[in-house]
XYZ file of C-alpha atoms in Angstrom:
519
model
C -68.530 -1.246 -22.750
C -66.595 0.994 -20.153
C -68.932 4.152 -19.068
C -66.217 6.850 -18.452
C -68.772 8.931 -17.130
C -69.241 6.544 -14.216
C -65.293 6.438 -13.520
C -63.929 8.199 -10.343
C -61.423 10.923 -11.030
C -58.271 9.886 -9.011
C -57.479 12.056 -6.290
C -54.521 14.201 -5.836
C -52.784 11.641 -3.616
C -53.793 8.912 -6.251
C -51.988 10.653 -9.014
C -49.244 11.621 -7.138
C -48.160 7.664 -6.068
C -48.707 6.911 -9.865
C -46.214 9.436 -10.548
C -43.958 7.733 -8.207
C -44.374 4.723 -9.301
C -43.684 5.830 -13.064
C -40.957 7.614 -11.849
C -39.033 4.410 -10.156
C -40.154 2.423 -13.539
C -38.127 5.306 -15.820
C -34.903 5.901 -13.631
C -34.495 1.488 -13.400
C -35.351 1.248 -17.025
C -32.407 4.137 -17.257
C -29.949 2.664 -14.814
C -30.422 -0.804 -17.249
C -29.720 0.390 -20.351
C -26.483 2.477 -19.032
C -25.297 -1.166 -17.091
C -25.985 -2.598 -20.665
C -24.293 -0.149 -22.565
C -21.012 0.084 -20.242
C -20.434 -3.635 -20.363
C -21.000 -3.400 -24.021
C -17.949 -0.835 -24.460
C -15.730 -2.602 -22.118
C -16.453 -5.649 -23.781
C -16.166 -4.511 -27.864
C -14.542 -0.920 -27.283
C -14.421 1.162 -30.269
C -11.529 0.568 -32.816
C -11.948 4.121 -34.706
C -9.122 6.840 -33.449
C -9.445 9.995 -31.932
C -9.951 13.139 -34.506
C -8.081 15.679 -32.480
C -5.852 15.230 -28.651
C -7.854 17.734 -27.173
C -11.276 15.360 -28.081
C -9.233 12.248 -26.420
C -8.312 14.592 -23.143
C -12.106 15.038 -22.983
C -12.981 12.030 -23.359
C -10.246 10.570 -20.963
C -11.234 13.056 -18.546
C -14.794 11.669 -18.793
C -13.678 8.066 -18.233
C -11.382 8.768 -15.032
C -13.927 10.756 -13.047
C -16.960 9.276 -13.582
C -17.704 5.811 -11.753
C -18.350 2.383 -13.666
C -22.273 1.866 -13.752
C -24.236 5.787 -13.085
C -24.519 8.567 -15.493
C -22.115 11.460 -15.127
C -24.420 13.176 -13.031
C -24.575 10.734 -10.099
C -20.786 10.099 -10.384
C -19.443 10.020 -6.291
C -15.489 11.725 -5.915
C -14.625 9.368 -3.452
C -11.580 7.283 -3.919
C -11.618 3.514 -4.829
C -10.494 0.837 -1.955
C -6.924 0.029 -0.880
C -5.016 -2.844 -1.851
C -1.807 -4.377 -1.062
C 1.677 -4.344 -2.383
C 5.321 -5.900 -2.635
C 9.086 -5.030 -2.239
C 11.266 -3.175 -5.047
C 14.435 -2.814 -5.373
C 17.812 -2.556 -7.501
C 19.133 -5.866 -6.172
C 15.800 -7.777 -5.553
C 14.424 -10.811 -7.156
C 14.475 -10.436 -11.650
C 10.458 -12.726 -11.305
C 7.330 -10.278 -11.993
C 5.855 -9.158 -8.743
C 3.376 -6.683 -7.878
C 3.602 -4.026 -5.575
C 1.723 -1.001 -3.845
C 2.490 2.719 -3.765
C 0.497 5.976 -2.960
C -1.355 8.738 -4.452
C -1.730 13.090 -4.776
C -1.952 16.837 -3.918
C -3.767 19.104 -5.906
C -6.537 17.796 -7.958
C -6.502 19.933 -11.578
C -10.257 21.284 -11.850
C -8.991 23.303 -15.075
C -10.300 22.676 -18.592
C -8.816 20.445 -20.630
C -7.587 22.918 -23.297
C -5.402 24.793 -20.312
C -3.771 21.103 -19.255
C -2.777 20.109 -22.424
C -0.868 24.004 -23.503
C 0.405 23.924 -19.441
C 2.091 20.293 -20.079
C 3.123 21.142 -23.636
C 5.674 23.190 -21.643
C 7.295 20.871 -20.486
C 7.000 17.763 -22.592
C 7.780 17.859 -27.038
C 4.118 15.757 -27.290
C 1.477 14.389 -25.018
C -0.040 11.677 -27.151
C -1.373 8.756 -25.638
C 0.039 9.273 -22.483
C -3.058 8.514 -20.575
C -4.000 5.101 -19.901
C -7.667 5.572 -20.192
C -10.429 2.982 -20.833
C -10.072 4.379 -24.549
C -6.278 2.655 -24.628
C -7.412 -0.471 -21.478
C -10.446 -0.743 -22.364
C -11.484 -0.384 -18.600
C -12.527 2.313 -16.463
C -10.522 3.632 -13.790
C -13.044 4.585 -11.134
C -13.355 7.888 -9.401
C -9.405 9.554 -10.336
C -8.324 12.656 -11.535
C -6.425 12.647 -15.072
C -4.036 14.002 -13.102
C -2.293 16.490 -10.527
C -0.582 19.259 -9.150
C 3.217 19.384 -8.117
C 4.416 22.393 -9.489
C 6.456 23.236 -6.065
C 8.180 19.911 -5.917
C 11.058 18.253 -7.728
C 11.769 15.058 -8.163
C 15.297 13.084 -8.338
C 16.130 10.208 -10.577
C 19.737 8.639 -9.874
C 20.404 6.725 -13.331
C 22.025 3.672 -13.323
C 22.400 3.415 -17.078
C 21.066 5.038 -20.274
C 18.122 3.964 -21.624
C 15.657 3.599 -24.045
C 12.080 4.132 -21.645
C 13.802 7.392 -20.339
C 11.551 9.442 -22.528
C 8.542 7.779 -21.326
C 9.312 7.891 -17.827
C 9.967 11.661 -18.363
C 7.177 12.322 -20.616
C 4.801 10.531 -17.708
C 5.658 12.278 -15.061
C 5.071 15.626 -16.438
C 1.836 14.541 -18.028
C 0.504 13.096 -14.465
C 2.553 15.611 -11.599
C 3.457 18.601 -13.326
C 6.735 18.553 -11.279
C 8.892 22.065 -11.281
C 12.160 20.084 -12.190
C 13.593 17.042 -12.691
C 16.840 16.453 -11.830
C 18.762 13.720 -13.485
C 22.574 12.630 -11.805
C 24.106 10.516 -13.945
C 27.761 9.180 -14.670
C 27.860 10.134 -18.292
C 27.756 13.620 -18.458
C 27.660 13.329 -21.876
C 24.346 12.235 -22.491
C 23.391 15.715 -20.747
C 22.029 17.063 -23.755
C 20.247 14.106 -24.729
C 18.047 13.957 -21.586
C 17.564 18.121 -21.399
C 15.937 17.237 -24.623
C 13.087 15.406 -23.493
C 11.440 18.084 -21.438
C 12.239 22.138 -20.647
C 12.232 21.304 -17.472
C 15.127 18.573 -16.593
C 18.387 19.588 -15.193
C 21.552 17.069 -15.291
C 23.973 16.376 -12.892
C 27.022 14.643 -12.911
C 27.141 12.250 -10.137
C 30.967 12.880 -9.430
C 30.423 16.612 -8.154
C 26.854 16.267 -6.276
C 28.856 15.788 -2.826
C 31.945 16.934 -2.179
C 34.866 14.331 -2.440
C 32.554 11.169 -3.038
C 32.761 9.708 -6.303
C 32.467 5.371 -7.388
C 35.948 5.394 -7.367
C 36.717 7.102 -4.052
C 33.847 4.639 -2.598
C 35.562 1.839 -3.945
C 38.768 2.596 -2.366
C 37.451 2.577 0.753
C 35.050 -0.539 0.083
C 36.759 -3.977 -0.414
C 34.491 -6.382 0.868
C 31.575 -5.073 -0.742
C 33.607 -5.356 -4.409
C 34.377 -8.989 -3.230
C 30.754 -9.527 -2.276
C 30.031 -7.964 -5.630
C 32.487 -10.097 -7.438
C 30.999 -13.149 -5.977
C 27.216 -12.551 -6.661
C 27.537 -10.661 -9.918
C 26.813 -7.145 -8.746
C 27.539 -3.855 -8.057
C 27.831 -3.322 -4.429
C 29.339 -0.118 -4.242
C 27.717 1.334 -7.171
C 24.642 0.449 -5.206
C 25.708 2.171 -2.387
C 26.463 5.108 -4.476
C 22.807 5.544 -5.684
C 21.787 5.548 -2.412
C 23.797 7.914 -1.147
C 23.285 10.432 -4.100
C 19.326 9.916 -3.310
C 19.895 11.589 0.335
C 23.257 13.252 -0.375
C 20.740 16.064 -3.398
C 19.449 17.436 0.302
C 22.665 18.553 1.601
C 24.402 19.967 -1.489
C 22.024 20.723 -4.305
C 20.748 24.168 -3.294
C 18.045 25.166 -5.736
C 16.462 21.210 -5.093
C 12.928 22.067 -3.639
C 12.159 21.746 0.519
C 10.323 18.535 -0.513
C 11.535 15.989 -3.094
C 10.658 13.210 -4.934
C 13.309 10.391 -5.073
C 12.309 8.532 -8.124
C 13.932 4.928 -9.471
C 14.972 5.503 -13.036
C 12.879 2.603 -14.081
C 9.640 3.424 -12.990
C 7.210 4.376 -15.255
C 3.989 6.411 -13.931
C 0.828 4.900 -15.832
C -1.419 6.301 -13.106
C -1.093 9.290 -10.358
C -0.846 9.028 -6.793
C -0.950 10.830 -3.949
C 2.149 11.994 -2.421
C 1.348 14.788 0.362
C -1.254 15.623 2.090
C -1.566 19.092 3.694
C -2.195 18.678 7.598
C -3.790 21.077 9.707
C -1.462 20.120 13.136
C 1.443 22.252 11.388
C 2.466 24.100 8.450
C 4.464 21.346 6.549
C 2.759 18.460 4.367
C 1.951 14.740 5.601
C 3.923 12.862 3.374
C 2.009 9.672 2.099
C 4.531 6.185 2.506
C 3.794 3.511 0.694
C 3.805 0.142 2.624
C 5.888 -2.544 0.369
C 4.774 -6.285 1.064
C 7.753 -7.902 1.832
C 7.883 -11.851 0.472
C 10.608 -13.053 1.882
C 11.732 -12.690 5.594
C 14.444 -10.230 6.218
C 16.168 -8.757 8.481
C 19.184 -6.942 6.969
C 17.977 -3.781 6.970
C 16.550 -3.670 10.505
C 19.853 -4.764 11.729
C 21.848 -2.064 9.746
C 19.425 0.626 11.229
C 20.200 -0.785 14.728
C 23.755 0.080 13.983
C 24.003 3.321 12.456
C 20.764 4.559 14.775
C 20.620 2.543 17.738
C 16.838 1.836 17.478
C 14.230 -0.315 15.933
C 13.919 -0.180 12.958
C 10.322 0.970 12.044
C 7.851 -0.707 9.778
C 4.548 0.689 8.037
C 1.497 0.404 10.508
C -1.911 1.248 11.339
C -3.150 -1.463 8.276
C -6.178 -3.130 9.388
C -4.355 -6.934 8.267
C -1.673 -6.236 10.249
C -1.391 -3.531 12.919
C 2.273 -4.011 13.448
C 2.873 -3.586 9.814
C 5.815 -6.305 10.136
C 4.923 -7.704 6.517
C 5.354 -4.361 5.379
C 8.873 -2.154 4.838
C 9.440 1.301 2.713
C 11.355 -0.622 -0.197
C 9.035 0.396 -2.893
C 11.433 2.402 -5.362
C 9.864 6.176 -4.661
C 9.632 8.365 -1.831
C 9.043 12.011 -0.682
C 12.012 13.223 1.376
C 12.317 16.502 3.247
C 15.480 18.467 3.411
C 15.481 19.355 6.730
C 14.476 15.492 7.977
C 17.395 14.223 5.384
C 19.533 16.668 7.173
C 18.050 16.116 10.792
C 18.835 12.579 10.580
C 21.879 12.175 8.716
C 23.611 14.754 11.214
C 22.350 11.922 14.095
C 23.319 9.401 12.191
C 27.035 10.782 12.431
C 26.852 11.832 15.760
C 25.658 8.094 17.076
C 28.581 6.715 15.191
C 31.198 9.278 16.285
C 30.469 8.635 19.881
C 28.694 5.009 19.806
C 30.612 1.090 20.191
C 31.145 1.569 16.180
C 33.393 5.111 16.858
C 36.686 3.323 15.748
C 35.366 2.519 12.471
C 35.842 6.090 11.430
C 39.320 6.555 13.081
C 40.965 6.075 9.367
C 38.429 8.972 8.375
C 40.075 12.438 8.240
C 37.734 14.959 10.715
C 35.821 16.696 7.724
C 34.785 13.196 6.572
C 33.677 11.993 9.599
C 30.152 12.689 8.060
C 27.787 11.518 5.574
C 27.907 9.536 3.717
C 31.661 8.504 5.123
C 29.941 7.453 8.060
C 27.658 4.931 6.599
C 29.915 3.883 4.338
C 32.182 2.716 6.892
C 29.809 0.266 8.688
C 28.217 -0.944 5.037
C 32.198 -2.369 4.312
C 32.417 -4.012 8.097
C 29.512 -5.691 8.456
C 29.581 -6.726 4.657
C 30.890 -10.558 4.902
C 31.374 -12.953 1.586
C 29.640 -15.598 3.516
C 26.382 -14.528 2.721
C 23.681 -13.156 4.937
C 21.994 -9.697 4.020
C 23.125 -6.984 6.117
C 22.680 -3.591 3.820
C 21.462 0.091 4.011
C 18.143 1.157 2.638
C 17.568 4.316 2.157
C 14.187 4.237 1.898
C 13.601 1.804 5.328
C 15.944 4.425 7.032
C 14.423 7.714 6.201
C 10.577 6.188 6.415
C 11.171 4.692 9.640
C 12.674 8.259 11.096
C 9.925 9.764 9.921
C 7.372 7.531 11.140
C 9.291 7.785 14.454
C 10.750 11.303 14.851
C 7.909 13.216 13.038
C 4.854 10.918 13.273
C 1.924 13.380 12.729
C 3.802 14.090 9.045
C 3.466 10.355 8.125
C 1.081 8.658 6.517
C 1.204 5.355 5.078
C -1.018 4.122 1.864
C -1.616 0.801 0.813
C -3.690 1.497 -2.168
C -1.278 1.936 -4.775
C 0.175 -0.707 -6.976
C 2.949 -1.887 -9.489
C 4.489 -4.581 -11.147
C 7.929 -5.669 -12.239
C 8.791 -6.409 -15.745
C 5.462 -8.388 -16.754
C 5.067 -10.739 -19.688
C 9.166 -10.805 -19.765
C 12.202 -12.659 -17.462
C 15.250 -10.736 -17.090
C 18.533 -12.890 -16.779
C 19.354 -12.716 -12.910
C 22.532 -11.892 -12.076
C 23.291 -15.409 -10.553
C 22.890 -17.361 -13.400
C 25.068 -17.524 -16.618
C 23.824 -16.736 -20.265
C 23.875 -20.184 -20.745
C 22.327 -21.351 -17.873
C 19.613 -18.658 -18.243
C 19.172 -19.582 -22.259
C 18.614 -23.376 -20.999
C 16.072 -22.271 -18.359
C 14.104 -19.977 -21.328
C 13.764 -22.964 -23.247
C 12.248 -25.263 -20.725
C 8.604 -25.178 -22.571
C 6.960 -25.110 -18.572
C 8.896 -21.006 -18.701
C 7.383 -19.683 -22.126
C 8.516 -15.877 -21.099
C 10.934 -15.218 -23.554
C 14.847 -14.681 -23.463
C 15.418 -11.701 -25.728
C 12.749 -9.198 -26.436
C 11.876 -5.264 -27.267
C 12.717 -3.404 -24.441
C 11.765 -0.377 -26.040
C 8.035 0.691 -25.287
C 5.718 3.481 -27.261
C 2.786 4.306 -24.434
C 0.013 2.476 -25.824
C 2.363 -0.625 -25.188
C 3.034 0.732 -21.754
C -0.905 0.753 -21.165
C -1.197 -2.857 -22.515
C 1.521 -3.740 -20.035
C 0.078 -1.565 -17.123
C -3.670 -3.576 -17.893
C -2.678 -6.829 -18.323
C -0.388 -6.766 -14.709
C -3.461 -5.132 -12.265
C -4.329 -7.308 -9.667
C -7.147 -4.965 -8.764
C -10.583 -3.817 -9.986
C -9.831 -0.671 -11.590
C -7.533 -2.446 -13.979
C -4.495 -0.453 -14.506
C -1.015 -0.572 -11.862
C -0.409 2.618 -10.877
C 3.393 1.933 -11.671
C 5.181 0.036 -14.306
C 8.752 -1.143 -13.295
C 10.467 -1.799 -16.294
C 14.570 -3.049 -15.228
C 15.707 -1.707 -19.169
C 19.127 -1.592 -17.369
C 19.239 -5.020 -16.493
C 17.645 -5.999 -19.752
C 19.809 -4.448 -22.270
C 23.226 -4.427 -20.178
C 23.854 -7.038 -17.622
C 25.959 -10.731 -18.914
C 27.290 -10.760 -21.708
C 25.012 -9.898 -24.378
C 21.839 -7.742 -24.348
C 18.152 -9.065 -23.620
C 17.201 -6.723 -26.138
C 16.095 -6.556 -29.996
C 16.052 -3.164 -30.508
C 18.720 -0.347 -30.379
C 18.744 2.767 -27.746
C 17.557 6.025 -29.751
C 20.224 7.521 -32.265
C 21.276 10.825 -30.351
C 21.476 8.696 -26.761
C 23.713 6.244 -28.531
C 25.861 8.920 -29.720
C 26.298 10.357 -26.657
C 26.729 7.319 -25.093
C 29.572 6.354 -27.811
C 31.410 10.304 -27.089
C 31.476 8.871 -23.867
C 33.234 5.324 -24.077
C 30.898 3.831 -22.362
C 28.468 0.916 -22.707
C 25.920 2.259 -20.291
C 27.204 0.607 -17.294
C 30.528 0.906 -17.172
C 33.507 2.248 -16.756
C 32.608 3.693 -13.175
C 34.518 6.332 -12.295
């Protein structure tokens, strides 16, 4: 039998360590069972549905800012790891490819009940928006639901009317908070339609943004790039026309804020990202670039720079991989522009080729349109040749290799961002026929199928966004989804559904199909 008597009380250093020790024993036992029960949700998430919005905001916020395996309490702010990315553009490659982009400014450290009445200003319903764990059933580690642009506007140039235009709208209010959004289209008519989707878009027809410059007017002044067109299936000076309406909102739209975001019509935001930073060298914002992985060697655009600037053409640097950034350009189908830079170097632009070898290019030009985009548009028709060989303007490579160059301690470039292109689908390319294409859909080694929903409600968008991450986190930050291309190019439509009743209308007052006529 055990005398207790004859036991030693411990001493105060004694009970201390076995405090310790119980200590490490409880928080490991803790840290277990929260490993346990995380894995658990991610593996068999919950099936039941929300009771209110304002209880899945919560719970979304929950998700984004709190890391994978600690409590909420030991949660770190830092940002996740950078990736890598791809190239994206109107004319590229139709196959799915991933890319990278960047992320934010202001981080929203309001409640939840003040987000959701602030975006109900803009946007007729926020449901689902979020692609949270709740709707992926993975965690996004360390991000902000959202943030803060409310002193920035963003530009989308639309190539046709469709049916994801809600979504794209409805995202990037829900994730930016942008002032305005400023649609230039070629169907005025379906004006109404769009200024429906949020209080805060304003439409623009593409014929009156600058002076004088309109498809047809282009076109006049642009045969080899129709017979280039004609031969590979495109729209070379509608092409052209984007891009110079993208640059063009800087000179002549006058209420469009000091810095913009130029925004492809057929991205869809499933994620934020940082655009600016705020620098303490000068006043204005470091604008963040995203770095585009380029697949295929090219070197069309760095030649077409060359001409119209006279210098090397600039790629995205400083990446650990590849310090020259050579495998990189700024192709990635958004970018912040500054009016005065837009201004700075389009005014160079015309002065080089007013007094450079290419001068007598613009001799047919009358004085006041020896300017942009007149200028450009000049040299894009010479040095286009039916033959082949890729020798185009990019906006995007132009502007983010001026800045990189011109105004270096305003760029930044981010490689942590990423997107894909049109997963779990294959959109007819432009080179093949119907036929052709509808013999290559069958071939049972290319099960992506020929004709489709292009239509998408945002829990599909999530699905989509999930199943196309390369990275940990689980979710692309954009979803590229070509509904243009889809629903409009050969000669029947990729898609199974029908465009929503009042854009069809419109589009019907118009007498157009979406794409065409041009004018």
């Amino acid at each position: 039998m055990v005398n207790f008597r004859q036991m030693k009380r411990p001493t105060p250093a004694q009970g201390l360590k076995a405090m310790i020790r119980f200590g490490i024993v409880c928080f490991f036992f803790a840290m277990t069972v929260n490993f346990i029960a995380t894995h658990y949700h991610s593996r068999y998430p919950s099936t039941s549905s929300s009771t209110s919005s304002s209880a899945s905001l919560a719970r979304s916020h929950d998700e984004f800012s709190s890391s994978s395996y600690f409590p909420s309490w030991m949660s770190s702010s830092s940002h996740g790891d950078e990736n890598d990315e791809e190239e994206h553009h109107d004319d590229d490659d139709d196959n799915d490819a991933h890319h990278l982009h960047h992320p934010h400014r202001h981080r929203r450290d309001d409640s939840v009940d003040n987000f959701a009445v602030s975006y109900d200003n803009n946007n007729n319903n926020n449901n689902n928006i979020g692609c949270s764990s709740s709707a992926t059933n993975k965690r996004v580690k360390s991000e902000p639901l959202k943030t803060e642009y409310t002193d920035m506007d963003v530009v989308i140039v639309m190539v046709a009317p469709v049916c994801t235009t809600q979504q794209v709208v409805e995202r990037l209010n829900f994730h930016y908070h942008f002032r305005k959004i400023y649609f230039v289209v070629k169907q005025v008519e379906i004006c109404p339609y769009l200024r429906s989707l949020a209080k805060n878009i304003i439409c623009l027809d593409e014929n009156e943004v600058i002076p004088g410059v309109t498809y047809s007017s282009l076109s006049e002044r642009g045969e080899k790039l129709k017979q280039i067109g004609q031969k590979e299936g495109s729209n070379r000076v509608g092409w052209y026309l984007q891009q110079y309406l993208k640059l063009g909102v800087a000179l002549h739209v006058k209420d469009l804020s000091e810095y913009y975001l130029v925004w492809d019509a057929d991205n869809i935001a499933t994620r934020p990202l940082e655009l600016v930073k705020e620098t303490t060298k000068s006043e204005n914002y470091a604008v963040r670039f995203c770095a585009n992985p380029v697949t295929h060697k090219s070197t069309g655009y760095a030649k077409f720079y060359k001409r119209i600037v006279g210098d090397k053409l600039m790629k995205p640097g400083g990446y650990p991989k590849d310090p020259k950034g050579d495998s990189f350009n700024y192709v990635c189908g958004f970018m912040v522009m500054k009016k005065e830079y837009v201004r700075e170097m389009t005014n160079y632009i015309t002065h080089y080729l007013k007094t450079g070898a290419d001068s007598h290019l613009l001799q047919h030009l009358r004085e006041e349109e020896k300017r942009f985009p007149w200028d450009i548009h000049a040299v894009a028709n010479e040095v286009a040749t039916v033959e082949g060989g890729h020798y185009y303007f990019s906006e995007y490579d132009t502007y983010g290799s001026w800045v990189q160059k011109m105004h270096s301690d305003e760029h930044q470039v981010d490689y942590s961002s990423e997107y894909a292109r049109n997963p779990t689908v294959a959109v007819v390319p432009s080179s093949l026929t119907e036929a052709e294409f509808k013999k290559l859909a069958r071939n049972p080694k290319n099960p992506l199928p020929y004709k489709f929903p292009c239509c998408m409600k945002h829990e599909k968008i999530c699905e989509r966004a999930r199943k196309a991450a390369r990275s940990s986190d689980g979710l692309v930050h954009v979803l590229v989804w070509e509904e243009h291309k889809m629903r409009y190019r050969g000669t029947s439509s990729q898609c199974t559904d029908a465009l929503p009743r009042e854009l069809k209308e419109a589009m019907e007052a118009s007498g157009g199909d979406g794409v065409k006529p041009d004018r």
